[in-house]
Short mmCIF file of C-alpha atoms and ligand atoms in Angstrom, two decimals:
data_model
loop_
_atom_site.label_atom_id
_atom_site.label_comp_id
_atom_site.label_asym_id
_atom_site.label_seq_id
_atom_site.Cartn_x
_atom_site.Cartn_y
_atom_site.Cartn_z
CA MET A 1 -0.04 0.09 0.02
CA GLU A 2 2.34 2.77 1.21
CA GLN A 3 5.54 3.13 -0.88
CA SER A 4 8.06 3.20 2.02
CA ALA A 5 6.39 0.20 3.69
CA GLU A 6 7.53 -1.84 0.72
CA LYS A 7 11.09 -0.56 1.20
CA THR A 8 11.86 -2.03 4.49
CA ALA A 9 12.14 -5.67 5.17
CA GLU A 10 13.24 -5.16 8.84
CA PRO A 11 10.77 -6.27 11.34
CA ARG A 12 8.62 -3.66 13.16
CA ARG A 13 7.86 -3.51 16.78
CA LEU A 14 4.20 -3.33 17.62
CA ILE A 15 3.52 -0.16 19.86
CA THR A 16 0.63 -0.08 22.30
CA VAL A 17 -1.82 2.69 21.53
CA PHE A 18 -3.39 4.18 24.57
CA ASP A 19 -6.32 6.32 23.73
CA THR A 20 -7.30 9.10 26.05
CA THR A 21 -10.06 10.90 23.86
CA LEU A 22 -12.61 10.11 26.63
CA ARG A 23 -10.55 11.22 29.48
CA ASP A 24 -7.96 13.96 28.53
CA GLY A 25 -9.65 14.52 25.31
CA GLU A 26 -12.95 15.21 26.86
CA GLN A 27 -11.29 17.82 29.31
CA SER A 28 -11.19 20.14 26.18
CA PRO A 29 -13.42 23.15 26.81
CA GLY A 30 -16.77 22.36 24.97
CA ALA A 31 -15.99 18.78 24.33
CA SER A 32 -17.87 17.03 27.19
CA MET A 33 -19.96 13.95 26.07
CA ASN A 34 -22.86 12.26 27.90
CA LEU A 35 -23.07 8.49 28.76
CA SER A 36 -24.49 7.31 25.39
CA GLU A 37 -22.08 9.44 23.45
CA LYS A 38 -19.04 8.03 25.32
CA LEU A 39 -20.30 4.54 24.80
CA GLU A 40 -20.58 5.22 21.07
CA VAL A 41 -16.98 6.72 20.99
CA ALA A 42 -15.73 3.70 23.19
CA LYS A 43 -17.02 1.18 20.57
CA ALA A 44 -15.62 3.03 17.78
CA LEU A 45 -12.32 2.98 19.37
CA GLU A 46 -12.50 -0.62 20.02
CA GLU A 47 -13.24 -1.14 16.12
CA LEU A 48 -10.52 1.17 15.29
CA GLY A 49 -8.13 -1.30 17.12
CA VAL A 50 -6.65 0.91 20.15
CA ASP A 51 -5.03 -1.27 22.74
CA VAL A 52 -6.26 0.66 25.78
CA ILE A 53 -9.18 3.09 26.19
CA GLU A 54 -8.76 5.53 28.97
CA ALA A 55 -12.41 5.85 29.71
CA GLY A 56 -12.52 8.37 32.40
CA PHE A 57 -11.34 9.79 35.71
CA PRO A 58 -14.07 7.84 38.00
CA ILE A 59 -13.61 10.13 41.29
CA VAL A 60 -14.28 13.26 39.60
CA SER A 61 -18.13 12.85 39.12
CA SER A 62 -20.92 10.21 39.35
CA GLY A 63 -21.25 10.73 35.61
CA ASP A 64 -17.61 9.98 35.07
CA PHE A 65 -17.79 6.86 37.36
CA GLU A 66 -20.93 5.63 35.47
CA SER A 67 -19.43 5.95 32.05
CA VAL A 68 -16.20 4.03 33.08
CA LEU A 69 -18.36 1.45 34.42
CA GLU A 70 -20.76 1.14 31.26
CA ILE A 71 -17.71 1.09 29.09
CA SER A 72 -16.16 -1.57 31.11
CA LYS A 73 -19.26 -3.72 30.68
CA THR A 74 -19.41 -3.14 26.89
CA VAL A 75 -15.71 -3.17 25.62
CA LYS A 76 -14.25 -6.58 25.26
CA ASN A 77 -11.22 -6.31 22.77
CA CYS A 78 -9.16 -3.86 24.62
CA SER A 79 -8.15 -2.72 28.10
CA VAL A 80 -10.29 -0.21 29.80
CA CYS A 81 -8.55 2.04 32.07
CA GLY A 82 -9.56 4.55 34.79
CA LEU A 83 -7.47 7.51 36.08
CA ALA A 84 -6.71 8.06 39.71
CA ARG A 85 -4.56 10.35 41.85
CA CYS A 86 -2.33 8.80 44.28
CA VAL A 87 -5.23 9.01 46.76
CA ASP A 88 -7.25 6.00 48.42
CA LYS A 89 -10.70 7.16 47.41
CA ASP A 90 -9.61 7.81 43.83
CA ILE A 91 -8.02 4.34 43.46
CA ASP A 92 -10.94 2.79 45.10
CA ALA A 93 -13.40 4.44 42.86
CA ALA A 94 -11.24 3.42 39.75
CA HIS A 95 -11.27 -0.07 40.95
CA ASP A 96 -15.08 -0.01 41.47
CA SER A 97 -15.73 1.32 38.09
CA LEU A 98 -13.42 -1.07 36.30
CA LYS A 99 -14.30 -4.36 38.14
CA VAL A 100 -16.41 -5.89 35.42
CA ALA A 101 -13.76 -4.97 32.71
CA VAL A 102 -12.32 -7.90 30.87
CA ARG A 103 -8.99 -6.31 30.92
CA PRO A 104 -9.03 -3.37 33.59
CA ARG A 105 -6.03 -0.91 34.12
CA ILE A 106 -5.59 1.55 36.86
CA HIS A 107 -3.67 4.58 35.99
CA VAL A 108 -2.31 6.39 38.88
CA PHE A 109 -0.49 9.70 38.72
CA LEU A 110 1.37 12.19 41.01
CA ALA A 111 3.27 15.27 39.90
CA THR A 112 7.11 15.05 40.45
CA SER A 113 8.58 18.30 38.95
CA ALA A 114 10.06 20.96 41.48
CA ILE A 115 7.47 23.52 40.25
CA HIS A 116 4.58 21.01 41.12
CA ARG A 117 6.21 19.78 44.32
CA GLU A 118 6.87 23.15 45.70
CA PHE A 119 3.66 25.08 44.57
CA LYS A 120 0.87 22.52 44.04
CA LEU A 121 1.65 19.61 46.37
CA ARG A 122 4.09 21.25 49.05
CA MET A 123 5.73 17.83 49.35
CA THR A 124 9.57 16.92 49.37
CA GLN A 125 11.12 14.30 46.96
CA ASP A 126 10.97 11.56 49.73
CA ASP A 127 7.27 12.40 50.21
CA ILE A 128 6.61 12.06 46.56
CA ILE A 129 8.41 8.67 46.34
CA ALA A 130 6.54 7.30 49.37
CA ARG A 131 3.10 8.58 48.10
CA ALA A 132 3.62 7.13 44.60
CA VAL A 133 4.70 3.73 46.00
CA GLU A 134 1.85 3.66 48.25
CA GLY A 135 -0.57 4.56 45.46
CA VAL A 136 0.74 1.85 43.04
CA LYS A 137 0.63 -0.64 45.84
CA ARG A 138 -2.89 -0.08 46.67
CA ALA A 139 -3.86 -0.17 42.95
CA ARG A 140 -1.91 -3.30 42.64
CA ASN A 141 -3.87 -5.00 45.20
CA TYR A 142 -6.82 -4.55 43.03
CA CYS A 143 -5.42 -5.46 39.47
CA ASP A 144 -2.32 -6.62 37.87
CA ASP A 145 -2.19 -3.89 35.05
CA ILE A 146 -0.98 -0.70 36.68
CA GLU A 147 0.23 2.39 34.97
CA PHE A 148 2.05 5.21 36.82
CA SER A 149 2.50 8.65 35.52
CA PRO A 150 4.92 11.25 37.05
CA GLU A 151 2.96 14.28 36.02
CA ASP A 152 5.16 16.99 34.48
CA ALA A 153 7.97 14.41 33.89
CA SER A 154 9.45 16.41 31.15
CA ARG A 155 10.30 19.31 33.62
CA THR A 156 11.41 16.76 36.37
CA GLU A 157 15.05 16.67 37.48
CA ILE A 158 16.33 13.59 35.68
CA ASP A 159 17.94 11.88 38.54
CA PHE A 160 14.77 12.16 40.56
CA LEU A 161 12.69 10.97 37.70
CA CYS A 162 14.81 7.94 37.52
CA LYS A 163 14.45 7.10 41.30
CA VAL A 164 10.68 7.55 40.93
CA VAL A 165 10.50 5.26 38.07
CA GLU A 166 12.51 2.58 39.71
CA ALA A 167 10.47 2.90 42.94
CA VAL A 168 7.12 2.53 41.23
CA ILE A 169 8.23 -0.33 38.97
CA ALA A 170 9.44 -2.06 42.25
CA ALA A 171 6.09 -1.44 43.66
CA GLY A 172 4.31 -3.17 40.97
CA ALA A 173 3.72 -0.69 37.99
CA SER A 174 3.69 -2.49 34.83
CA THR A 175 3.69 0.68 32.59
CA VAL A 176 5.41 4.08 33.48
CA ASN A 177 4.13 6.93 31.39
CA ILE A 178 6.31 9.94 30.91
CA PRO A 179 4.10 13.01 30.40
CA ASP A 180 4.96 16.24 28.77
CA THR A 181 2.08 17.64 30.63
CA VAL A 182 2.60 21.17 29.52
CA GLY A 183 3.83 20.56 26.18
CA TYR A 184 7.28 22.03 26.76
CA THR A 185 9.75 19.34 25.59
CA THR A 186 11.34 19.07 22.24
CA PRO A 187 12.08 15.85 20.19
CA GLN A 188 15.67 15.67 21.01
CA GLU A 189 15.13 16.17 24.75
CA MET A 190 12.35 13.56 24.77
CA TYR A 191 14.59 11.07 23.01
CA ASP A 192 17.35 11.69 25.45
CA ARG A 193 14.97 11.32 28.50
CA ILE A 194 13.70 7.98 27.15
CA GLN A 195 17.17 6.73 26.49
CA THR A 196 18.43 7.76 29.94
CA LEU A 197 15.56 6.03 31.75
CA ARG A 198 16.37 2.90 29.66
CA ASN A 199 19.97 3.16 30.62
CA ARG A 200 19.82 4.21 34.21
CA VAL A 201 16.74 2.52 35.73
CA PRO A 202 17.95 -0.85 36.72
CA ASN A 203 14.42 -2.52 36.60
CA ILE A 204 13.26 -0.79 33.55
CA ASP A 205 12.79 -3.99 31.67
CA LYS A 206 10.03 -4.88 34.06
CA ALA A 207 7.71 -2.15 32.73
CA ALA A 208 6.69 -0.75 29.53
CA ILE A 209 7.70 2.92 28.77
CA SER A 210 4.89 5.09 27.57
CA VAL A 211 4.80 8.81 26.56
CA HIS A 212 1.93 11.29 26.75
CA CYS A 213 2.63 14.52 25.01
CA HIS A 214 0.76 17.83 24.83
CA ASN A 215 0.79 20.06 22.03
CA ASP A 216 1.35 23.59 23.38
CA LEU A 217 4.26 24.27 21.07
CA GLY A 218 2.81 22.01 18.34
CA MET A 219 5.44 19.30 18.86
CA ALA A 220 3.16 16.60 20.43
CA VAL A 221 3.33 14.13 17.45
CA ALA A 222 7.10 14.97 16.95
CA ASN A 223 7.85 14.14 20.49
CA THR A 224 5.92 10.96 20.52
CA LEU A 225 7.68 9.79 17.46
CA SER A 226 11.04 10.60 18.96
CA ALA A 227 10.10 8.67 22.24
CA ILE A 228 9.17 5.71 20.02
CA ARG A 229 12.46 5.94 18.14
CA ALA A 230 14.26 5.91 21.56
CA GLY A 231 12.38 2.90 22.59
CA ALA A 232 8.94 3.76 24.10
CA GLN A 233 6.62 0.87 23.88
CA GLN A 234 3.28 2.72 24.22
CA PHE A 235 2.13 6.27 23.30
CA GLU A 236 -1.04 7.99 24.55
CA CYS A 237 -3.18 10.07 22.10
CA ALA A 238 -6.51 11.35 21.24
CA VAL A 239 -8.62 11.27 18.08
CA ASN A 240 -8.23 14.66 16.33
CA GLY A 241 -5.58 15.83 18.78
CA LEU A 242 -8.35 16.61 21.38
CA GLY A 243 -7.22 17.53 24.83
CA GLU A 244 -6.57 20.22 27.40
CA ARG A 245 -5.40 23.66 25.75
CA ALA A 246 -3.64 22.79 22.53
CA GLY A 247 -4.62 19.20 22.88
CA ASN A 248 -2.97 15.88 22.99
CA CYS A 249 -0.90 14.00 20.48
CA ALA A 250 -3.24 13.20 17.62
CA LEU A 251 -3.66 9.38 17.21
CA GLU A 252 -4.13 9.29 13.50
CA GLU A 253 -0.79 11.39 12.87
CA VAL A 254 1.40 8.93 14.87
CA VAL A 255 -0.39 5.89 13.46
CA MET A 256 -0.02 7.13 9.87
CA SER A 257 3.69 8.28 10.43
CA LEU A 258 4.55 4.78 11.60
CA LYS A 259 2.79 3.19 8.68
CA THR A 260 4.25 5.56 6.09
CA ARG A 261 7.67 5.85 7.51
CA GLY A 262 8.22 2.23 8.76
CA ASP A 263 11.65 2.44 7.20
CA ILE A 264 12.69 4.98 9.99
CA PHE A 265 10.61 4.13 13.00
CA LEU A 266 10.59 0.17 12.60
CA ALA A 267 7.46 0.25 14.39
CA ASP A 268 3.78 -0.28 13.76
CA THR A 269 0.32 -0.48 15.52
CA ARG A 270 -2.69 -2.79 15.44
CA ILE A 271 -4.89 0.07 14.19
CA ASN A 272 -7.26 -0.52 11.39
CA THR A 273 -6.19 2.40 9.46
CA LYS A 274 -9.38 2.43 7.19
CA LYS A 275 -11.34 3.44 10.46
CA ILE A 276 -9.45 6.43 11.05
CA VAL A 277 -11.57 9.04 9.02
CA PRO A 278 -14.87 7.46 10.21
CA THR A 279 -13.72 7.70 13.73
CA SER A 280 -12.41 11.23 13.42
CA ARG A 281 -15.77 12.26 12.04
CA LEU A 282 -17.67 10.51 14.86
CA VAL A 283 -15.65 12.20 17.56
CA SER A 284 -15.89 15.63 15.82
CA GLN A 285 -19.73 15.23 15.38
CA ILE A 286 -20.24 14.09 19.12
CA THR A 287 -18.03 16.95 20.54
CA GLY A 288 -18.99 19.52 18.30
CA LEU A 289 -15.32 20.42 17.73
CA LYS A 290 -14.64 20.69 14.03
CA VAL A 291 -11.47 19.49 12.57
CA GLN A 292 -9.42 22.20 10.86
CA ARG A 293 -9.53 21.96 7.11
CA ASN A 294 -5.87 21.35 6.58
CA LYS A 295 -5.26 19.11 9.57
CA ALA A 296 -2.93 16.19 8.69
CA ILE A 297 -4.68 12.87 7.87
CA VAL A 298 -8.19 13.71 8.72
CA GLY A 299 -8.62 17.43 7.61
CA GLN A 300 -11.06 18.10 4.62
CA ASN A 301 -8.08 19.22 2.43
CA ALA A 302 -5.60 16.55 3.54
CA PHE A 303 -5.79 14.71 0.25
CA ALA A 304 -7.13 17.50 -1.96
CA HIS A 305 -4.86 18.67 -4.84
CA GLU A 306 -5.65 22.03 -6.04
CA SER A 307 -2.61 23.36 -8.11
CA GLY A 308 -2.45 22.47 -11.86
CA ILE A 309 1.03 21.13 -11.49
CA HIS A 310 0.21 18.83 -8.79
CA GLN A 311 -3.00 17.62 -10.47
CA ALA A 312 -0.99 16.83 -13.59
CA GLY A 313 1.63 14.91 -11.64
CA MET A 314 -1.08 12.84 -9.85
CA LEU A 315 -2.70 11.90 -13.18
CA ARG A 316 0.57 10.53 -14.40
CA GLU A 317 1.76 8.80 -11.32
CA ARG A 318 -0.08 9.23 -7.97
CA THR A 319 3.06 8.95 -5.78
CA THR A 320 4.49 12.28 -7.23
CA TYR A 321 2.44 14.05 -4.56
CA GLU A 322 0.89 11.38 -2.51
CA ILE A 323 2.59 9.57 0.23
CA MET A 324 -0.40 7.51 1.40
CA THR A 325 -3.66 6.88 -0.20
CA PRO A 326 -6.96 8.38 0.83
CA GLU A 327 -8.43 4.88 0.95
CA SER A 328 -5.85 3.80 3.37
CA VAL A 329 -7.43 6.07 5.95
CA GLY A 330 -10.93 5.30 5.19
CA LEU A 331 -11.61 8.31 2.99
CA LEU A 332 -14.04 7.37 0.15
CA LYS A 333 -13.48 8.87 -3.24
CA SER A 334 -16.74 10.59 -3.94
CA ASP A 335 -18.64 12.41 -1.42
CA LEU A 336 -21.65 12.93 -3.70
CA VAL A 337 -24.01 10.36 -2.30
CA LEU A 338 -27.54 9.97 -2.11
CA GLY A 339 -30.80 11.35 -3.58
CA LYS A 340 -34.44 11.10 -3.12
CA HIS A 341 -34.60 7.63 -4.73
CA SER A 342 -31.97 6.14 -2.49
CA GLY A 343 -33.12 3.45 -0.02
CA ARG A 344 -32.63 2.58 3.54
CA ALA A 345 -29.76 -0.08 2.75
CA ALA A 346 -27.81 2.60 1.00
CA LEU A 347 -28.32 5.06 3.68
CA ALA A 348 -27.32 2.51 6.30
CA ASP A 349 -24.28 1.71 4.19
CA ARG A 350 -23.11 5.28 3.89
CA ALA A 351 -23.59 6.00 7.64
CA LYS A 352 -21.44 3.05 8.37
CA HIS A 353 -18.65 4.42 6.11
CA LEU A 354 -19.15 7.83 7.93
CA GLY A 355 -18.53 5.98 11.33
CA HIS A 356 -22.07 5.35 12.46
CA GLU A 357 -23.33 1.83 12.93
CA LEU A 358 -27.12 2.60 13.05
CA THR A 359 -29.51 0.37 15.06
CA GLN A 360 -32.78 -0.38 13.22
CA GLU A 361 -34.53 2.06 15.36
CA GLN A 362 -32.04 4.78 14.51
CA LEU A 363 -32.05 4.10 10.93
CA ASP A 364 -35.78 4.60 10.95
CA LYS A 365 -35.41 7.98 12.36
CA VAL A 366 -32.64 9.03 10.14
CA PHE A 367 -34.32 7.68 7.08
CA VAL A 368 -37.55 9.89 7.72
CA GLU A 369 -35.28 12.93 8.05
CA PHE A 370 -33.24 11.93 5.02
CA LYS A 371 -36.39 11.75 2.88
CA LYS A 372 -37.46 15.13 4.17
CA LEU A 373 -34.17 16.69 3.28
CA ALA A 374 -33.80 14.77 -0.22
CA ASP A 375 -37.33 16.39 -1.14
CA ARG A 376 -35.91 19.87 -0.47
CA LYS A 377 -32.23 19.42 -1.73
CA LYS A 378 -31.15 17.74 -4.94
CA ASP A 379 -27.73 16.43 -3.82
CA VAL A 380 -27.38 14.93 -0.28
CA PHE A 381 -23.73 15.02 0.64
CA ASP A 382 -21.90 13.02 3.34
CA VAL A 383 -21.77 16.19 5.62
CA ASP A 384 -25.66 16.43 5.08
CA ILE A 385 -26.05 12.81 6.29
CA LEU A 386 -23.72 13.37 9.23
CA ALA A 387 -25.68 16.39 10.23
CA ILE A 388 -29.12 14.41 10.02
CA ILE A 389 -27.52 11.83 12.16
CA GLU A 390 -26.34 14.26 14.63
CA GLN A 391 -29.92 16.09 14.75
CA SER A 392 -32.00 12.86 14.93
CA ILE A 393 -29.94 10.52 17.02
CA HIS A 394 -27.54 12.77 19.37
CA ASP A 395 -29.88 15.63 20.11
CA LYS A 396 -32.98 13.59 20.42
CA LYS A 397 -31.86 10.40 21.79
CA THR A 398 -33.70 10.74 24.90
CA GLU A 399 -37.02 10.57 23.22
CA GLY A 400 -38.99 7.70 24.42
CA GLU A 401 -36.94 7.30 27.64
CA SER A 402 -38.09 10.36 29.70
CA ILE A 403 -39.61 12.56 27.08
CA ASP A 404 -41.39 14.74 29.70
CA ARG A 405 -38.42 16.77 30.82
CA TYR A 406 -37.14 17.73 27.41
CA TRP A 407 -38.28 20.43 25.07
CA HIS A 408 -39.05 19.81 21.47
CA TYR A 409 -39.38 22.18 18.47
CA VAL A 410 -42.85 22.38 16.92
CA GLY A 411 -42.69 25.33 14.50
CA TYR A 412 -42.29 29.08 14.11
CA GLU A 413 -43.51 32.10 12.24
CA LEU A 414 -41.52 35.25 11.61
CA GLU A 415 -42.46 38.70 10.26
CA ILE A 416 -39.21 40.60 9.32
CA GLY A 417 -38.37 43.69 7.38
CA SER A 418 -35.73 46.38 7.39
CA GLU A 419 -37.94 49.03 8.79
CA LYS A 420 -39.85 47.03 11.51
CA LYS A 421 -38.95 44.99 14.47
CA PRO A 422 -39.02 41.22 14.16
CA LEU A 423 -42.42 39.56 15.21
CA LEU A 424 -41.60 35.87 16.13
CA LYS A 425 -43.91 33.26 17.20
CA ILE A 426 -42.58 30.04 18.27
CA THR A 427 -44.12 26.74 19.25
CA LEU A 428 -42.30 24.29 21.49
CA SER A 429 -43.62 21.20 23.33
CA GLN A 430 -42.80 19.50 26.70
CA ASN A 431 -44.55 16.63 28.00
CA ASN A 432 -46.64 16.33 24.92
CA GLU A 433 -48.09 19.73 25.62
CA ASN A 434 -47.56 22.81 23.07
CA LYS A 435 -46.48 26.10 24.32
CA THR A 436 -46.47 29.18 22.08
CA VAL A 437 -44.84 32.31 22.77
CA GLU A 438 -44.85 35.60 20.85
CA ILE A 439 -42.04 38.02 21.00
CA CYS A 440 -41.71 41.49 19.29
CA GLY A 441 -37.86 41.56 19.38
CA GLU A 442 -35.74 44.75 20.12
CA GLY A 443 -32.70 43.38 18.19
CA GLY A 444 -32.71 41.20 15.14
CA PRO A 445 -34.48 37.83 14.75
CA VAL A 446 -31.89 35.84 16.54
CA ASN A 447 -32.36 38.05 19.52
CA ALA A 448 -35.96 37.45 19.09
CA LEU A 449 -35.70 33.70 19.12
CA PHE A 450 -33.35 33.75 21.96
CA GLU A 451 -35.77 35.69 24.03
CA ALA A 452 -38.66 33.31 22.85
CA VAL A 453 -36.69 30.31 23.91
CA GLN A 454 -36.04 31.72 27.32
CA THR A 455 -39.72 32.78 27.86
CA ALA A 456 -41.06 29.34 26.74
CA THR A 457 -38.56 27.21 28.74
CA GLY A 458 -38.48 29.41 31.66
CA TYR A 459 -34.67 29.66 31.91
CA GLN A 460 -32.57 32.80 32.22
CA LEU A 461 -29.82 32.22 29.73
CA VAL A 462 -26.58 33.91 28.47
CA ILE A 463 -25.24 32.99 25.16
CA ARG A 464 -21.50 32.37 25.12
CA GLU A 465 -21.18 31.52 21.50
CA TYR A 466 -23.62 31.32 18.57
CA LYS A 467 -22.61 30.60 14.99
CA VAL A 468 -24.21 29.64 11.74
CA ASP A 469 -22.36 27.72 9.01
CA ALA A 470 -23.41 26.21 5.77
CA VAL A 471 -22.98 22.44 5.91
CA SER A 472 -22.10 22.02 2.31
CA GLY A 473 -21.87 24.28 -0.71
CA GLY A 474 -24.77 25.81 -2.98
CA PRO A 475 -27.80 28.00 -2.27
CA ASP A 476 -29.87 25.04 -1.10
CA ALA A 477 -27.08 23.94 1.56
CA GLN A 478 -28.32 23.14 4.95
CA GLY A 479 -27.45 25.65 7.79
CA GLU A 480 -25.78 24.34 10.86
CA ALA A 481 -26.30 26.32 14.10
CA LEU A 482 -24.17 25.90 17.02
CA VAL A 483 -24.90 27.62 20.53
CA LEU A 484 -22.97 27.52 23.70
CA LEU A 485 -24.97 28.92 26.54
CA GLU A 486 -24.95 29.06 30.34
CA GLU A 487 -27.70 29.57 32.91
CA ALA A 488 -27.44 33.09 34.23
CA SER A 489 -27.64 31.78 37.89
CA ALA A 490 -24.77 29.39 37.26
CA PRO A 491 -22.18 31.05 35.13
CA GLY A 492 -19.16 29.03 34.09
CA VAL A 493 -21.02 25.70 33.33
CA ILE A 494 -21.46 25.78 29.47
CA TYR A 495 -24.05 23.59 27.46
CA ARG A 496 -23.79 22.86 23.76
CA GLY A 497 -26.57 22.67 21.45
CA HIS A 498 -26.70 21.91 17.65
CA GLY A 499 -29.32 22.24 15.01
CA VAL A 500 -29.38 21.63 11.22
CA SER A 501 -32.11 22.72 8.72
CA THR A 502 -32.30 24.20 5.26
CA ASP A 503 -33.80 27.12 7.35
CA VAL A 504 -31.31 28.86 9.46
CA ILE A 505 -33.93 30.24 11.97
CA GLU A 506 -35.29 26.64 12.53
CA ALA A 507 -31.70 25.45 12.91
CA SER A 508 -30.92 28.08 15.47
CA ILE A 509 -34.14 27.43 17.55
CA MET A 510 -33.12 23.65 17.49
CA ALA A 511 -29.69 24.43 18.60
CA MET A 512 -30.96 26.57 21.53
CA ILE A 513 -33.36 23.91 22.57
CA GLY A 514 -30.59 21.27 22.46
CA ALA A 515 -28.54 23.23 24.68
CA VAL A 516 -31.58 23.76 27.12
CA ASN A 517 -32.09 19.95 26.93
CA ARG A 518 -28.47 19.37 28.04
CA LEU A 519 -28.92 21.89 30.85
CA ILE A 520 -32.10 19.81 31.89
CA ASP A 521 -30.18 16.70 31.53
CA GLY A 522 -27.60 18.29 33.92
CA GLN A 523 -25.32 15.34 33.43
CA THR A 524 -22.83 16.87 30.71
CA PRO A 525 -21.82 20.07 32.03
CA THR A 526 -18.59 21.44 30.71
CA ASP A 527 -16.60 23.67 33.05
CA ALA A 528 -15.53 26.71 31.30
O1 KIV B 1 -0.88 15.62 31.03
C1 KIV B 1 -0.79 14.76 31.94
O2 KIV B 1 0.19 14.92 32.68
C2 KIV B 1 -1.94 13.75 32.22
C3 KIV B 1 -1.50 12.94 33.23
C4 KIV B 1 -2.62 12.55 34.04
C5 KIV B 1 -0.95 11.52 32.45
O3 KIV B 1 -2.82 13.87 31.59
ZN1 ZN B 2 -2.49 15.10 29.77
#
């Protein structure tokens, strides 16, 4: 498949892929997921072929605990991991949530750098070693697979780091993870650090070395690859590079670098690379965090050749400008798909390619919306299908469960003109009862609909972000509205809503209702 893969005959080490999309990735502002969304991502990660899924930080909230528990029950083909500080109650909660997992892993961490010791923990080096050893031993009483992370390892004195690593391995850690918590290190420095640990820690062969790189200086992937070259056996990553601040190391970039430059790295993973794009789309869809167009591997332009010279070269010989094929990462050639004569099977098949394995019930709902759209729009693109899936499954998944609490959109009428105030009438329903509100707005129509949603639902809200984008090109494109809002009485907790329609006013009302329903749900707050 890839040109350089053919060049090397040397054996390649298999590197463990530890995915933290559901833990560190979920810590990205605005990326919080509810239980069913996390389960969907966990299933996709299992299909993608990651070795370890870090499912959450169970002590943090009952929602986190429950998600780790449910993922532990569901996932069978990879390890499921829960994060814990070196604190008894954290480790106990991690164990309780992982008990049912086929392959549980407890991940304990404690900061080791001088800055963290002095200002955050107020602990001496000896205290740190004692607490780390205690934490690992407690976790080890519960399960055999224990990972320890010296947080801020890249800024920790190397002699002390070696001592900590030796002590936690002796206490029973089977993986030692070296985090570049603040994205400060460089490829050479990371290489030297891993080499030093391998050369100086006497019991290093009793544990696997892992790395966990943040992207603050844009070097997370380069640092990770450098650690692998230096002998690391595991790397930690998130789909689309999600994560705190500038994010974590992007799973897809390391996986495809190892595949494409096997001649240099002599390493590979078990990832089914054809699932990369569908998984990326699923994660982006669920978190509402768009992938930048020119992002490596999964960006919309990653395989687009615009200039005439490139196109001419490609037509003669694809490898002139292409180092891996779009098919190898699961990108289908054409994105023009269905129309109003397409049937259920074609829709289900296309949804599968886009990362969504729909149940019969989900397919029924999506099909109804698809038909409505196909009547209004000649060409239905992948992005349209993804938008419908998001709208009819993720935003309305609670229908039929406890429908009473949630608001639903029924319809609207709007009178508008350059010389008059907008007059808006919207009808929503809750508990099968319609509620109609009429507003004569002071500002524009968006202001009016925002006021109307507040009046109808009874919540005092503040909009933190509101935007409308076209889902695809052309005058009949669907509009996609995204809104982040908070309750006026509880600032700092952000709720996300998303709406899609060929009518942008309708899309905006749906987005606002989606955010209100998340607020009602109360399970998925995102700390700002
Ligand atoms: O960035 C970090 O240091 C972490 C640890 C908990 C591994 O996320
Ligand atoms: Zn991290």
